[in-house]
C-alpha positions as MATLAB code, in Angstrom:
seq = 'MNQFLIGLVLLIGLMLPPVANLMESVMIIHMHMQMPMLVIAGFFMGQFFQQRFPHFFSKYNQEGIPGILLFIIIMGYWMLPRTMDEALTVNSVELFKFISLPFLAGVPLRDSWQKLSKNRKNYTIGFFTVIFLGMGWLYIQANDQLCNNYLVVDQMILGWGFITMAICMVIYLIYAAVVDPSLYE';
ca = [
     295.513  122.126   51.784;
     295.218  121.956   55.577;
     291.428  121.787   55.350;
     291.696  118.961   52.832;
     293.920  116.982   55.191;
     291.576  117.638   58.117;
     288.628  116.447   56.029;
     290.523  113.393   54.798;
     291.640  112.428   58.312;
     288.067  112.907   59.552;
     286.720  110.734   56.732;
     289.280  107.985   57.327;
     288.636  108.155   61.081;
     284.892  107.779   60.543;
     285.481  104.828   58.214;
     287.504  102.845   60.742;
     285.426   99.765   61.677;
     285.445  100.323   65.470;
     284.403  103.963   65.067;
     281.799  103.175   62.392;
     280.359  100.284   64.419;
     280.166  102.418   67.565;
     278.455  105.322   65.807;
     276.062  103.047   63.924;
     275.044  101.169   67.067;
     272.824  104.039   68.256;
     270.268  105.358   65.786;
     270.437  109.050   66.702;
     274.242  109.011   66.645;
     274.147  107.299   63.257;
     271.789  109.900   61.785;
     272.675  113.100   63.627;
     276.404  112.644   64.247;
     278.019  110.243   61.791;
     276.211  111.433   58.671;
     276.706  115.172   59.349;
     280.357  114.534   60.197;
     280.775  112.819   56.822;
     279.258  115.887   55.150;
     281.603  118.114   57.174;
     284.573  116.012   56.026;
     283.507  116.609   52.416;
     282.940  120.291   53.168;
     286.543  120.571   54.360;
     287.851  118.682   51.330;
     285.724  120.822   48.999;
     288.231  123.672   48.908;
     290.816  121.362   47.331;
     288.371  120.306   44.616;
     287.332  123.912   43.999;
     290.964  124.888   43.463;
     291.759  121.770   41.430;
     288.704  121.927   39.132;
     287.604  125.595   39.056;
     286.174  125.414   35.528;
     283.934  122.475   36.425;
     282.363  124.294   39.359;
     282.068  127.603   37.513;
     280.476  125.913   34.499;
     278.041  123.543   36.196;
     277.336  125.317   39.476;
     277.322  129.007   38.566;
     274.667  130.191   40.996;
     274.903  127.263   43.420;
     271.492  125.809   42.608;
     272.610  122.499   41.012;
     275.020  121.823   43.859;
     272.472  122.555   46.573;
     269.919  120.367   44.764;
     272.435  117.503   44.717;
     273.044  118.101   48.428;
     269.284  118.015   49.130;
     268.815  114.807   47.118;
     271.687  112.994   48.846;
     270.589  114.135   52.312;
     266.994  113.169   51.567;
     268.109  109.725   50.438;
     270.040  109.104   53.651;
     267.113  110.220   55.831;
     265.015  107.287   54.624;
     264.740  104.488   57.213;
     265.435  101.777   54.633;
     268.755  103.298   53.574;
     269.870  103.516   57.204;
     269.022   99.816   57.561;
     270.813   98.839   54.381;
     273.909  100.805   55.408;
     274.172   98.439   58.371;
     273.495   95.201   56.506;
     274.797   95.700   52.940;
     278.481   96.553   52.620;
     278.115   98.236   49.222;
     275.465  100.609   50.624;
     277.721  101.447   53.552;
     280.552  102.159   51.109;
     278.162  104.371   49.133;
     277.385  106.252   52.366;
     281.076  106.952   52.925;
     281.420  108.177   49.328;
     278.124  109.995   48.736;
     277.895  112.057   51.906;
     281.367  113.627   51.694;
     281.721  113.907   47.922;
     278.141  114.272   46.653;
     276.812  116.301   49.597;
     279.731  117.983   51.388;
     281.721  119.171   48.373;
     278.680  120.602   46.517;
     277.511  122.257   49.753;
     280.867  124.016   50.099;
     280.762  125.291   46.538;
     277.067  126.183   46.507;
     276.561  127.817   49.889;
     278.783  130.811   49.149;
     277.082  131.318   45.774;
     273.516  131.279   47.097;
     271.745  134.502   47.979;
     270.563  135.059   51.546;
     266.981  134.265   50.537;
     267.975  130.981   48.867;
     269.998  129.998   51.929;
     266.993  130.683   54.139;
     264.698  128.753   51.757;
     267.083  125.801   51.962;
     267.101  125.943   55.757;
     263.306  126.318   55.724;
     263.011  123.291   53.451;
     265.086  121.193   55.834;
     263.019  122.515   58.745;
     259.850  121.163   57.148;
     261.557  117.866   56.251;
     262.937  117.473   59.778;
     259.513  118.157   61.296;
     257.985  115.545   58.978;
     260.674  112.975   59.664;
     260.451  113.644   63.403;
     256.700  113.162   63.345;
     257.114  109.961   61.292;
     259.678  108.446   63.657;
     257.711  109.432   66.776;
     254.255  108.380   65.573;
     255.216  105.076   63.942;
     254.258  102.212   66.220;
     256.116   99.674   64.106;
     259.845   99.409   63.613;
     260.856  101.519   60.629;
     264.440  100.268   60.829;
     264.944   96.569   61.481;
     268.313   97.155   63.116;
     267.056   99.596   65.742;
     264.457   99.398   68.506;
     261.236  101.427   68.472;
     262.543  103.498   71.403;
     265.631  104.375   69.311;
     263.463  105.638   66.485;
     261.413  107.726   68.935;
     264.624  109.286   70.261;
     265.688  110.007   66.680;
     262.287  111.562   66.015;
     262.708  113.915   68.953;
     266.192  114.717   67.667;
     264.675  115.704   64.318;
     262.073  117.866   66.086;
     264.786  119.553   68.188;
     266.867  120.297   65.079;
     263.796  121.732   63.351;
     263.088  123.985   66.341;
     266.687  125.221   66.254;
     266.352  125.999   62.547;
     263.108  127.905   63.193;
     264.900  129.954   65.857;
     267.677  130.719   63.371;
     265.201  131.721   60.642;
     263.397  134.044   63.058;
     266.745  135.518   64.078;
     267.752  136.011   60.421;
     264.441  137.748   59.695;
     264.476  140.032   62.742;
     268.125  140.979   63.290;
     269.928  143.348   60.927;
     273.602  142.237   60.814;
     274.770  145.655   59.545;
     274.021  147.117   62.997;
     276.777  144.932   64.464;
     279.538  145.461   61.911;
];
């Protein structure tokens, strides 16, 4: 229950207009801080939903694949430049952001991650590595504004943020492939 309250307080804190406006004013903070924090809020609240509806999760997310696919779809949707723009200009899209990221990405991630095998976890991280490299290249190479609410320099900074995250994921995947964790237990 403590994790649920932490997640709920985090979600409510991120929804407060001054906090939301501040985080959405800078493109990289919007994409790489606010959105992951919303997923983390849902991740924390996920334990409550797992305990409250155990039959739902065991029936529809037995091996974790449907939940991780939902997570991938929601995260992919919010990486699109147009959806970031609409979250700033259309109130219903912003409300959808505050609902979809915690409840359609964070909660399924919590339930699915523990059910996935090590290989499937690494494939998921590898998938996001490729996506982040592609999105980084797109944001860096685009000469035109992809998001009307942000400057071209903001999108270049976001592109380098995507590239940096992808490099970190590559380092993790190399580490996971090379290091045997049983040697350290």
